[in-house]
mmCIF file of C-alpha atoms and ligand atoms in Angstrom:
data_model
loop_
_atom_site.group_PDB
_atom_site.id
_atom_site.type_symbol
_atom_site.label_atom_id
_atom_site.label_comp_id
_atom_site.label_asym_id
_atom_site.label_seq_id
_atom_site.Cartn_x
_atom_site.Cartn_y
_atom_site.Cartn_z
ATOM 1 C CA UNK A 34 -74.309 -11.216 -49.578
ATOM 2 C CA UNK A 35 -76.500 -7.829 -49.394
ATOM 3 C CA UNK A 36 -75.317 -5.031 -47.475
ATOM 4 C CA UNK A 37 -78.114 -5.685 -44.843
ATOM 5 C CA UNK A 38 -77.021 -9.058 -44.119
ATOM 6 C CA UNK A 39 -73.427 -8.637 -43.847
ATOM 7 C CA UNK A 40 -72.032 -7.970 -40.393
ATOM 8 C CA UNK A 41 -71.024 -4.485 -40.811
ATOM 9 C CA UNK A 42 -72.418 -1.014 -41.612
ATOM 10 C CA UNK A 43 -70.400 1.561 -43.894
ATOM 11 C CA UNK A 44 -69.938 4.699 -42.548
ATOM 12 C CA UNK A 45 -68.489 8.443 -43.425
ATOM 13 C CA UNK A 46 -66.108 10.220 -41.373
ATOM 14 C CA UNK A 47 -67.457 13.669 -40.539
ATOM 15 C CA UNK A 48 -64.452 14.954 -38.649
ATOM 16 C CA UNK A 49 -60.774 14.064 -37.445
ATOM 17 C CA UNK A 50 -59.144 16.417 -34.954
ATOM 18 C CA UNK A 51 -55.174 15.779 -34.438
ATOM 19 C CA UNK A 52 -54.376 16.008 -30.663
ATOM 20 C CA UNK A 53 -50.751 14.985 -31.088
ATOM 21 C CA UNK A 54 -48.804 13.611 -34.056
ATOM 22 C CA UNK A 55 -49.685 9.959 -32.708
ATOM 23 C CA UNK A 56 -53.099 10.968 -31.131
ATOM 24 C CA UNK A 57 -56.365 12.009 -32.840
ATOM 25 C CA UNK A 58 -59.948 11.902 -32.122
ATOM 26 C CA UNK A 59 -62.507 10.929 -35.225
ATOM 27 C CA UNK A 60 -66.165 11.282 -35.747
ATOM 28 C CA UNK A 61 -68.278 8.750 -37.995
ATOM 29 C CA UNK A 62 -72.099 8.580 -39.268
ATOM 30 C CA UNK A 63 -73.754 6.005 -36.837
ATOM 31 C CA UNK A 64 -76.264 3.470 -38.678
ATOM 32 C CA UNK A 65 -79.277 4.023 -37.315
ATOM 33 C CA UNK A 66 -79.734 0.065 -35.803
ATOM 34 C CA UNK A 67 -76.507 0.600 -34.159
ATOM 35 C CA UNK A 68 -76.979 0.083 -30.335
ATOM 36 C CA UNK A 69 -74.704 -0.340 -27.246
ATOM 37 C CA UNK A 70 -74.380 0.662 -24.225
ATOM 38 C CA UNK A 71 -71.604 3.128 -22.853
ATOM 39 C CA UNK A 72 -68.041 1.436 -22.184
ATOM 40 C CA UNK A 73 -68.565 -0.906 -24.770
ATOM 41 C CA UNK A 74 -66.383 -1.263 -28.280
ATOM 42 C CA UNK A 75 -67.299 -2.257 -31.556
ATOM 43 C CA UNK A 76 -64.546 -2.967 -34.162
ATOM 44 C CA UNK A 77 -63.816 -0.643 -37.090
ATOM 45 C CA UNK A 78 -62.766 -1.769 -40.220
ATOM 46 C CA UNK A 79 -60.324 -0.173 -42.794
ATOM 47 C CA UNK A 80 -59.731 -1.254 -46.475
ATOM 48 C CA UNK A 81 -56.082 -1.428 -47.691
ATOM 49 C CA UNK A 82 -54.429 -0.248 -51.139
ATOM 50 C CA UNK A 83 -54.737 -4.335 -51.698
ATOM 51 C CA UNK A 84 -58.771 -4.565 -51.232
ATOM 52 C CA UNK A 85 -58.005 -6.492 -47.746
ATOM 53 C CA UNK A 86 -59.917 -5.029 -44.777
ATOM 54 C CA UNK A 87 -58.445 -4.969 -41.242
ATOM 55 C CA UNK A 88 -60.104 -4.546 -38.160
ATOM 56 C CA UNK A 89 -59.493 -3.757 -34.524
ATOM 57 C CA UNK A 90 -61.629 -2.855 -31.381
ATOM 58 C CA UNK A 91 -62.038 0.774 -30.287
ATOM 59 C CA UNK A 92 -64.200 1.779 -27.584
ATOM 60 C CA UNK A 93 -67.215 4.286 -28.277
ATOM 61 C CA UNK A 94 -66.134 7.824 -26.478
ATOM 62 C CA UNK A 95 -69.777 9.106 -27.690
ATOM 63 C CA UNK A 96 -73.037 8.305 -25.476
ATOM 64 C CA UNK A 97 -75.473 5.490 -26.948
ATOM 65 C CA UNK A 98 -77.990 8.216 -27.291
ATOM 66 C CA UNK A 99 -75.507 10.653 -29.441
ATOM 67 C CA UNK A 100 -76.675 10.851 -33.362
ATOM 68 C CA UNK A 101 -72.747 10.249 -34.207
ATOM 69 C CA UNK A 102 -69.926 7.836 -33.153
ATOM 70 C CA UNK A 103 -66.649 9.704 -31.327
ATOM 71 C CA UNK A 104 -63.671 7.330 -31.008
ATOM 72 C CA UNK A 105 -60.272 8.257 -29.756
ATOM 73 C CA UNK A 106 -57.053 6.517 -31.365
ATOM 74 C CA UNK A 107 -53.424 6.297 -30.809
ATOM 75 C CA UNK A 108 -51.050 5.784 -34.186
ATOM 76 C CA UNK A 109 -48.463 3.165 -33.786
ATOM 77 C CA UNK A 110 -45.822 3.430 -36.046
ATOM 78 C CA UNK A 111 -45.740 0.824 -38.491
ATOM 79 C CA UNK A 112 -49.365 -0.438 -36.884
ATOM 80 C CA UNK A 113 -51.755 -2.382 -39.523
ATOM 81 C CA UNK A 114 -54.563 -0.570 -38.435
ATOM 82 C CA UNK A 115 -53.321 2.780 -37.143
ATOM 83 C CA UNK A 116 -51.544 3.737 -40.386
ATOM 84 C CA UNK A 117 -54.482 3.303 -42.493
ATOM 85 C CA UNK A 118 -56.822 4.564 -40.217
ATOM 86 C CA UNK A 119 -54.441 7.802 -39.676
ATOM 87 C CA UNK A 120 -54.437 8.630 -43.255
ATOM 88 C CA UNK A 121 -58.231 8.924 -43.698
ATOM 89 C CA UNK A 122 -59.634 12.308 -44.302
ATOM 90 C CA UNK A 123 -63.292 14.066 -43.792
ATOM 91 C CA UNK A 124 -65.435 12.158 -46.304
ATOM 92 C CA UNK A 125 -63.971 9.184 -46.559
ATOM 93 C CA UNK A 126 -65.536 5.580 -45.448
ATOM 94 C CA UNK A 127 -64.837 3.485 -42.428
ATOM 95 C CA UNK A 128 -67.017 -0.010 -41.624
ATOM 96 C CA UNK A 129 -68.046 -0.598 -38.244
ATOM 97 C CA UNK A 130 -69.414 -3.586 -37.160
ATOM 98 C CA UNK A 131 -73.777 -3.975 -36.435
ATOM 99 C CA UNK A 132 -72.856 -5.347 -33.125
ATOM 100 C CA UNK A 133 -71.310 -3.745 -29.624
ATOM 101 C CA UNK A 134 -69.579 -5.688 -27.429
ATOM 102 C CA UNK A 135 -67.559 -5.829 -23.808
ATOM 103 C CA UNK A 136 -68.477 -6.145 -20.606
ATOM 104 C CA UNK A 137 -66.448 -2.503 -19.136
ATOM 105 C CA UNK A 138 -70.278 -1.919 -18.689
ATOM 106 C CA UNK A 139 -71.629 -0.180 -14.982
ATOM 107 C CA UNK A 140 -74.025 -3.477 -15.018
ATOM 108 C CA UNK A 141 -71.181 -4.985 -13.976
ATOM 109 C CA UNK A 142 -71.107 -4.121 -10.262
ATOM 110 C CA UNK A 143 -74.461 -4.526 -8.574
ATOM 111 C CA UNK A 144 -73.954 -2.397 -6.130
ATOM 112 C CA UNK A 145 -71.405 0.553 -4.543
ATOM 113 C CA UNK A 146 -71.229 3.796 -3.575
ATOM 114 C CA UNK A 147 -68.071 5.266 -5.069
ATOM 115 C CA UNK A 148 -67.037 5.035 -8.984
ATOM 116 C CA UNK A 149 -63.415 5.000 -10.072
ATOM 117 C CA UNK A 150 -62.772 4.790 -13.507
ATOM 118 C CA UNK A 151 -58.495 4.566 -14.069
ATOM 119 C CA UNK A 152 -57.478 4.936 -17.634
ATOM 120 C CA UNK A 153 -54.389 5.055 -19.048
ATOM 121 C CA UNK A 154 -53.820 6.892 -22.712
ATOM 122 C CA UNK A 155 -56.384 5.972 -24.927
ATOM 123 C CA UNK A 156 -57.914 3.620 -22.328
ATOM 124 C CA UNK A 157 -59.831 7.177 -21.302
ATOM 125 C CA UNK A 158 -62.103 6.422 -24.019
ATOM 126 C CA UNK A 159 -64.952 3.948 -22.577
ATOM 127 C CA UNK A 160 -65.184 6.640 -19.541
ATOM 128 C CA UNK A 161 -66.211 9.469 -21.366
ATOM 129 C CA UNK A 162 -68.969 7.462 -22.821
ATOM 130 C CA UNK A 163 -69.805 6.380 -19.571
ATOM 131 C CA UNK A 164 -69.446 9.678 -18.169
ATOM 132 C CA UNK A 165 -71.692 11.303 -20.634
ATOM 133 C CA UNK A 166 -74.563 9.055 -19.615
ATOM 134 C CA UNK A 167 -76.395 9.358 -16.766
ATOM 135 C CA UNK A 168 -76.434 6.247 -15.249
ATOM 136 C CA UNK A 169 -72.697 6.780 -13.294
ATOM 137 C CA UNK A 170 -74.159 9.537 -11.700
ATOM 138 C CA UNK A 171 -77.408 8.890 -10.714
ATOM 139 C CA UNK A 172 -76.090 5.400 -9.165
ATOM 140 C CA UNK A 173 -73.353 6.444 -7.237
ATOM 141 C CA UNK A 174 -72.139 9.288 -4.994
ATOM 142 C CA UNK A 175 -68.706 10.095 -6.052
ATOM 143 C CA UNK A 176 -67.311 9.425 -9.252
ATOM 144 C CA UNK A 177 -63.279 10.086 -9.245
ATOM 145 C CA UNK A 178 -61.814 10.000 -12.991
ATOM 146 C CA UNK A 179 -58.030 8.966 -13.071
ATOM 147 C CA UNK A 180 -56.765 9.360 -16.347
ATOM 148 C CA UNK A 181 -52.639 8.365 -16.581
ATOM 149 C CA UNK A 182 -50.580 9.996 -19.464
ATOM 150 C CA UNK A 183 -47.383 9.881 -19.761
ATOM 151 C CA UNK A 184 -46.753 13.871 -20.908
ATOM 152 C CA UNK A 185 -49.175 16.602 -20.197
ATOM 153 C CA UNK A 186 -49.993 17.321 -24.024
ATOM 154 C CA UNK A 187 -51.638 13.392 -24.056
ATOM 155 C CA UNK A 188 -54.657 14.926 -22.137
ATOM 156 C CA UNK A 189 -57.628 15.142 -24.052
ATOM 157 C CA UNK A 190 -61.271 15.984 -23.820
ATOM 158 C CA UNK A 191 -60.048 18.027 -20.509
ATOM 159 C CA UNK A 192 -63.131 20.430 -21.677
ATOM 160 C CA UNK A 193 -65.633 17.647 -22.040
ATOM 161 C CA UNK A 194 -64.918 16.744 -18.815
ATOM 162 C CA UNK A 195 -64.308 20.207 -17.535
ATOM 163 C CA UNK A 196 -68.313 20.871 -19.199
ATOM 164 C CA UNK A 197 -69.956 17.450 -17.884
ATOM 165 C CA UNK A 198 -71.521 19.005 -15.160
ATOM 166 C CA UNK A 199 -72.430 21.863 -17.153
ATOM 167 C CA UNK A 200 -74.834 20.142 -19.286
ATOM 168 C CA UNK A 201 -78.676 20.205 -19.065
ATOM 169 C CA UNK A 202 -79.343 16.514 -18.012
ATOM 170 C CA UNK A 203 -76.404 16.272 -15.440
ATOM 171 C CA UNK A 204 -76.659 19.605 -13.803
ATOM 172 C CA UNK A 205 -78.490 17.978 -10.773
ATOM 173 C CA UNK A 206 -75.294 15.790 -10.167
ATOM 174 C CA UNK A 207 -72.552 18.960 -10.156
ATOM 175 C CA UNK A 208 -69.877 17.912 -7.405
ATOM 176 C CA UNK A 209 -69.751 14.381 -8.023
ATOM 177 C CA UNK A 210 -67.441 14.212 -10.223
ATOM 178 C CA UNK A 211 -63.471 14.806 -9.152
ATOM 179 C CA UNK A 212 -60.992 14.683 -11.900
ATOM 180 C CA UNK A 213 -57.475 13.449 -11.221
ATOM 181 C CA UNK A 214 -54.963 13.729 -14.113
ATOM 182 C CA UNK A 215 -51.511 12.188 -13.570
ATOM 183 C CA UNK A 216 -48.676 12.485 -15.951
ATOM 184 C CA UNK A 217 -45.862 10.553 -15.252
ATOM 185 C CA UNK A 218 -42.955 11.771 -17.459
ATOM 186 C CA UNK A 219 -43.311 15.469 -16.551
ATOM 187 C CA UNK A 220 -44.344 17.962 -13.990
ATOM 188 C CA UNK A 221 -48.229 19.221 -14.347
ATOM 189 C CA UNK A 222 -49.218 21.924 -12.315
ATOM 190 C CA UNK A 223 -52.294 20.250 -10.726
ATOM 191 C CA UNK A 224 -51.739 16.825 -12.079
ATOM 192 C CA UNK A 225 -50.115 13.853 -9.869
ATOM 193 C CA UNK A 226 -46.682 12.195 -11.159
ATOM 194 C CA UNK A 227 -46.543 8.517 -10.167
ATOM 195 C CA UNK A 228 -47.796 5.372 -11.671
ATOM 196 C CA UNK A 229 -51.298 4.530 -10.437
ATOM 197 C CA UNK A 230 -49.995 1.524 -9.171
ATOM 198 C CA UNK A 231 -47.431 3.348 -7.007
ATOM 199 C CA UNK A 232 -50.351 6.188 -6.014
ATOM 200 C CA UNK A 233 -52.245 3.406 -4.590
ATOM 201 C CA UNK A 234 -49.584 1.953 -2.982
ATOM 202 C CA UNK A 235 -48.407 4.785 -1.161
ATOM 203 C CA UNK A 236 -51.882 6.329 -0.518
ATOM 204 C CA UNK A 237 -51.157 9.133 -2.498
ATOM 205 C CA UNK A 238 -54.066 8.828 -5.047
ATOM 206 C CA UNK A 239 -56.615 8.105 -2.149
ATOM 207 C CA UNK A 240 -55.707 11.497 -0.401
ATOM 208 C CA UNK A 241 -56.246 13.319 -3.824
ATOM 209 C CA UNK A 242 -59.619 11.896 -4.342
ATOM 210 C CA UNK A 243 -60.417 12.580 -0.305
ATOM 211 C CA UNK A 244 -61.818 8.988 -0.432
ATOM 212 C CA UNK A 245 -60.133 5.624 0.660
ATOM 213 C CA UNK A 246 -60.205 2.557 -1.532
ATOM 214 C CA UNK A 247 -62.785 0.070 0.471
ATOM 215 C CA UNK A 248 -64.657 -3.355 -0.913
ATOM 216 C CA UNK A 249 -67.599 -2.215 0.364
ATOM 217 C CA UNK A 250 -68.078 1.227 -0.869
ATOM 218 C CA UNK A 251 -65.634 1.433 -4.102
ATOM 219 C CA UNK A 252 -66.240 0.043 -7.457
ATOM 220 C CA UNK A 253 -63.454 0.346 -9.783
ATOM 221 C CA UNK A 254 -63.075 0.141 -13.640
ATOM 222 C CA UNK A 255 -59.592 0.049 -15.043
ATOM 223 C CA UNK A 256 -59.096 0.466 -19.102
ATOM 224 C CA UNK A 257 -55.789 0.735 -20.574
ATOM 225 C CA UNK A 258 -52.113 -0.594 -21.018
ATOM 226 C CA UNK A 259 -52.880 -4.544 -19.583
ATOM 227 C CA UNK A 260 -49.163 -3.777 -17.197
ATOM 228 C CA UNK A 261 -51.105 -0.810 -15.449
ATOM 229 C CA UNK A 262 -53.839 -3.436 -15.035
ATOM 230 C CA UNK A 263 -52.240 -5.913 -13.677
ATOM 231 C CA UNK A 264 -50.550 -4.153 -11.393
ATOM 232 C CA UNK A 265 -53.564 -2.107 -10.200
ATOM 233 C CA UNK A 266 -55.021 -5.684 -10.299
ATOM 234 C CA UNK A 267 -52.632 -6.605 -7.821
ATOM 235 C CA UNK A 268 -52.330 -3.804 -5.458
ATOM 236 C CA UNK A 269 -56.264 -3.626 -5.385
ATOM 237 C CA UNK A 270 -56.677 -7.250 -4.431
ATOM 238 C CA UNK A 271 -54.533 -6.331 -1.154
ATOM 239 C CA UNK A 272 -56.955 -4.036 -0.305
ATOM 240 C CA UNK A 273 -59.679 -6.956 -0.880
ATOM 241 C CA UNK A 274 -61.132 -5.543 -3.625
ATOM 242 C CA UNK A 275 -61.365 -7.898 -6.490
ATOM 243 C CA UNK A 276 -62.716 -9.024 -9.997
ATOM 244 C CA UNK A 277 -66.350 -9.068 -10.541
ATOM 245 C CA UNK A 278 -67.690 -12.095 -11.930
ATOM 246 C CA UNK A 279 -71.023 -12.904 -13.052
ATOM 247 C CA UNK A 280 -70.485 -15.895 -10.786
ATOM 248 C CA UNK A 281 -69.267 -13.388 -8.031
ATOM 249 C CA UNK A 282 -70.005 -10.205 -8.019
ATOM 250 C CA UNK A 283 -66.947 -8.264 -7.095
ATOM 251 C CA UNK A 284 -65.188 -4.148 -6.949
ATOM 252 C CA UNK A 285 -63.237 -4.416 -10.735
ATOM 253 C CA UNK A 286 -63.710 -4.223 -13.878
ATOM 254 C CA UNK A 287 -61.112 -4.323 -16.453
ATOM 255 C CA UNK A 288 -60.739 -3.925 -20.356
ATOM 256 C CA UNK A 289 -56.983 -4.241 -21.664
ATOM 257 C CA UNK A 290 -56.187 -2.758 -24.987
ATOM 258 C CA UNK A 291 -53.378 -4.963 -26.518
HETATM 259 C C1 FAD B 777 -61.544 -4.015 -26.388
HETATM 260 C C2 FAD B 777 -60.517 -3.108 -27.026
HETATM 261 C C3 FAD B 777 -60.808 -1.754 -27.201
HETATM 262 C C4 FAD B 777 -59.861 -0.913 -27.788
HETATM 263 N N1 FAD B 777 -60.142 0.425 -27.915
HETATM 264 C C5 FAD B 777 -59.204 1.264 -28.419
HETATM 265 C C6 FAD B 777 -59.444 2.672 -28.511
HETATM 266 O O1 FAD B 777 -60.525 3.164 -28.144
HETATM 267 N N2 FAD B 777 -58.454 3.450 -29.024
HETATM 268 C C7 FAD B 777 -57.256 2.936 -29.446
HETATM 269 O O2 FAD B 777 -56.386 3.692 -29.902
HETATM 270 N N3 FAD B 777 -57.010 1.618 -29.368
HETATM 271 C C8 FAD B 777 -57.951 0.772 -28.882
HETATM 272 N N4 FAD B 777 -57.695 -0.557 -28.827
HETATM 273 C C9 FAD B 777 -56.451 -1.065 -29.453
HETATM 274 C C10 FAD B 777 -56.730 -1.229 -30.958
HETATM 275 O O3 FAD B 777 -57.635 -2.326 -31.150
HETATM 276 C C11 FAD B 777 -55.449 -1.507 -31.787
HETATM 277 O O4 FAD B 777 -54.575 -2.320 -31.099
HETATM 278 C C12 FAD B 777 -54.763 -0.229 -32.150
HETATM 279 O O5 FAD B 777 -55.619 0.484 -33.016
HETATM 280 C C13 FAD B 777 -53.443 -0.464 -32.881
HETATM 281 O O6 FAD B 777 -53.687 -1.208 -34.056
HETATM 282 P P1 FAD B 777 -52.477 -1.473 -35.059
HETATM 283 O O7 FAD B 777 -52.886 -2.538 -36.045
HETATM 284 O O8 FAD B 777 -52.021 -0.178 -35.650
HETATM 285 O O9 FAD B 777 -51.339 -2.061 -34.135
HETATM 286 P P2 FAD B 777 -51.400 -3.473 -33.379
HETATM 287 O O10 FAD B 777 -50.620 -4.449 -34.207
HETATM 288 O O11 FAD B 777 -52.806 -3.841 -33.038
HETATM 289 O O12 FAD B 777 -50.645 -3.130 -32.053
HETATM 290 C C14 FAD B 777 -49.222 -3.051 -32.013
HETATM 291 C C15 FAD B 777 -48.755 -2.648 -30.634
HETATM 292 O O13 FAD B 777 -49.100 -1.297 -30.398
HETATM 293 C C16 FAD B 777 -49.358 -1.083 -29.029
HETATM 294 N N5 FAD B 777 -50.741 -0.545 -28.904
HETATM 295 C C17 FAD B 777 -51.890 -1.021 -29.493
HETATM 296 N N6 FAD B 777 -52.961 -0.273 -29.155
HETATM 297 C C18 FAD B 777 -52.477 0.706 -28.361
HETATM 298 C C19 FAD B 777 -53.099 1.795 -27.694
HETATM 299 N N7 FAD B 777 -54.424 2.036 -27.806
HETATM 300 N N8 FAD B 777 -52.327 2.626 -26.944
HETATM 301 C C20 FAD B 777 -50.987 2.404 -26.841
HETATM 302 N N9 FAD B 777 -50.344 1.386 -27.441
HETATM 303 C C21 FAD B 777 -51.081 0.546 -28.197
HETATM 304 C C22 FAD B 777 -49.183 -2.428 -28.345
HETATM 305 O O14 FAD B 777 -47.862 -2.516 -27.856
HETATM 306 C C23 FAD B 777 -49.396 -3.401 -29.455
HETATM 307 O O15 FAD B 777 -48.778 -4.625 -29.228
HETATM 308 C C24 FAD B 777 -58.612 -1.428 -28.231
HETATM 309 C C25 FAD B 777 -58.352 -2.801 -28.077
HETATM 310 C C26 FAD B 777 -59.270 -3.625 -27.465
HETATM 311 C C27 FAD B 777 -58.942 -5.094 -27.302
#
C-alpha cells in the first residue's frame, strides 16, 4: 500500500514537556489534510522494539486551525501505549490517523445559554481545544471550566487558560469564562476539594460558578474517568438535565477515557 492510501500520516515530535513523572504534554507535525473539529480525538500510533504498532485515542488539546497537534497524556505504569509513547524524544516519529473522530463536539447541543465543560485529569484535554476556538464563546454567555485533579501539581495549562482571554480573536469575549479547579486529595488555596459529583450534590459547585444547573439554560460536557461520569450522569439527570441524542436533543455530552 502507498503511504497516501494507508490510513495514517507519519509525523515528528517537535516538543515533549514533563508536567509530572506520569504527566506530559507533546507536540507533533500535523499533515496538512488533517481536519477536525475541536473536542474531537484521533488515535496515535506507536511502533514497538518488535515492529508491532499500537494505538489508542487521545483528544486534540490544539485548535483545528493551529499549524501543530498538542496532546496531553497520562503514563500508566506498565501501559502498552503509555510506556512507549513516554520514552519518545524531540525528533522522533509518531503515526496519527487521516481521520478525527467523536462526537464531545459543541454541535452537539442545539441550543443553551451556559457552557460547562467538567474534566477530570487528562479528560481536560478536548476543552482546551474547544476553548481555544471561538465558537464556545461566541455561542454562549458563560462558559464555567471544571477541571478535577486529584493533587494540585496535576493542573496544567493553568496559563493557557489564565491567557485565553488575552488573545487577539477572543478579547471581545473577556469575562465569560470562570475557571474552577478542584483538587480532591489536598488543600488548594482557591481550588474546591470535593468530588464533582458531591459539589453538585450539595450545591457547592453551583455557588462557585454563581450559576445554577437548569435544563433550559445549561449545557454540559463531561470528559474523563467514566466513574466521575456516571455519577455526574446521575446526579445531573435529577436535576432533569440529560443525554443529548441526535434523536433528542438533550443538556450532556460525555466522552469516557477507559
Ligand atoms: C476517546 C478517547 C480519548 C482519549 N484521550 C486521551 C488523552 O487525551 N490523553 C490520555 O492520556 N488518554 C486518553 N485516552 C486514553 C488512552 O486512549 C489510553 O487508554 C491511555 O493512553 C493509556 O494507554 P495504555 O496502553 O498505556 O494503557 P491502557 O491499557 O489503555 O489502560 C490501562 C488502564 O489505565 C487507566 N487509564 C487509561 N487512560 C487513562 C487516563 N487518560 N487517565 C487515567 N487513567 C487512565 C485505566 O484504568 C485503564 O484501564 C483516551 C481514550 C479515549 C477512548
Amino acid at each position: 500500500m502507498t503511504a497516501s492510501a494507508e490510513k495514517f500520516t507519519r509525523q515528528t515530535l517537535l516538543d515533549v514537556q514533563p508536567l509530572t513523572p506520569s504527566l506530559f504534554s507533546l507536540r507533533t507535525s500535523r499533515d496538512s489534510g488533517f481536519r477536525f473539529r475541536s473536542g474531537q480525538f484521533a488515535r496515535l500510533g506507536v511502533t514497538k522494539a518488535d515492529g508491532s504498532v499500537v494505538w489508542r485515542a487521545y483528544s486534540m488539546v490544539s485548535a483545528p486551525h493551529d499549524e501543530h497537534l498538542d496532546f496531553f497524556s497520562i503514563v500508566v505504569p506498565g501501559g502498552e501505549f503509555t510506556s512507549e509513547l513516554s520514552r519518545l524524544r524531540e525528533g522522533d516519529s509518531l503515526l496519527i490517523d487521516r481521520q478525527a473522530f467523536g462526537f464531545l463536539t459543541l454541535d452537539r447541543f442545539v441550543d443553551g445559554r451556559d457552557l460547562w465543560l467538567l474534566a477530570t485529569g487528562t479528560g481536560i484535554a478536548p476543552f482546551m481545544s474547544i476553548l481555544q476556538d471561538f465558537e464556545a464563546w461566541e455561542r454562549f454567555e458563560s462558559i464555567k471550566l471544571v477541571y478535577s485533579v486529584r493533587e494540585a501539581n496535576e493542573l496544567a495549562y493553568l496559563d493557557l487558560i489564565a491567557g485565553l482571554e488575552q488573545r487577539d480573536y477572543l478579547a471581545e469575549y473577556a469575562g465569560k469564562l470562570q475557571f474552577i479547579p478542584v483538587v480532591t486529595r489536598e488543600q488548594h488555596p482557591g481550588a474546591l476539594n470535593e468530588r464533582i459529583t458531591t459539589l453538585i450534590e450539595n450545591g457547592e459547585l453551583e455557588r462557585a460558578a454563581g450559576l445554577e444547573l437548569t435544563p433550559e439554560h445549561s449545557r454540559v460536557m463531561l470528559c474523563g474517568n467514566p466513574q466521575m461520569i456516571d455519577d455526574t450522569r446521575q446526579a445531573l439527570k435529577q436535576r432533569g438535565l440529560n443525554l443529548s441524542l441526535s434523536r433528542r436533543p438533550g443538556q450532556v455530552a460525555v466522552e469516557n477515557y477507559w
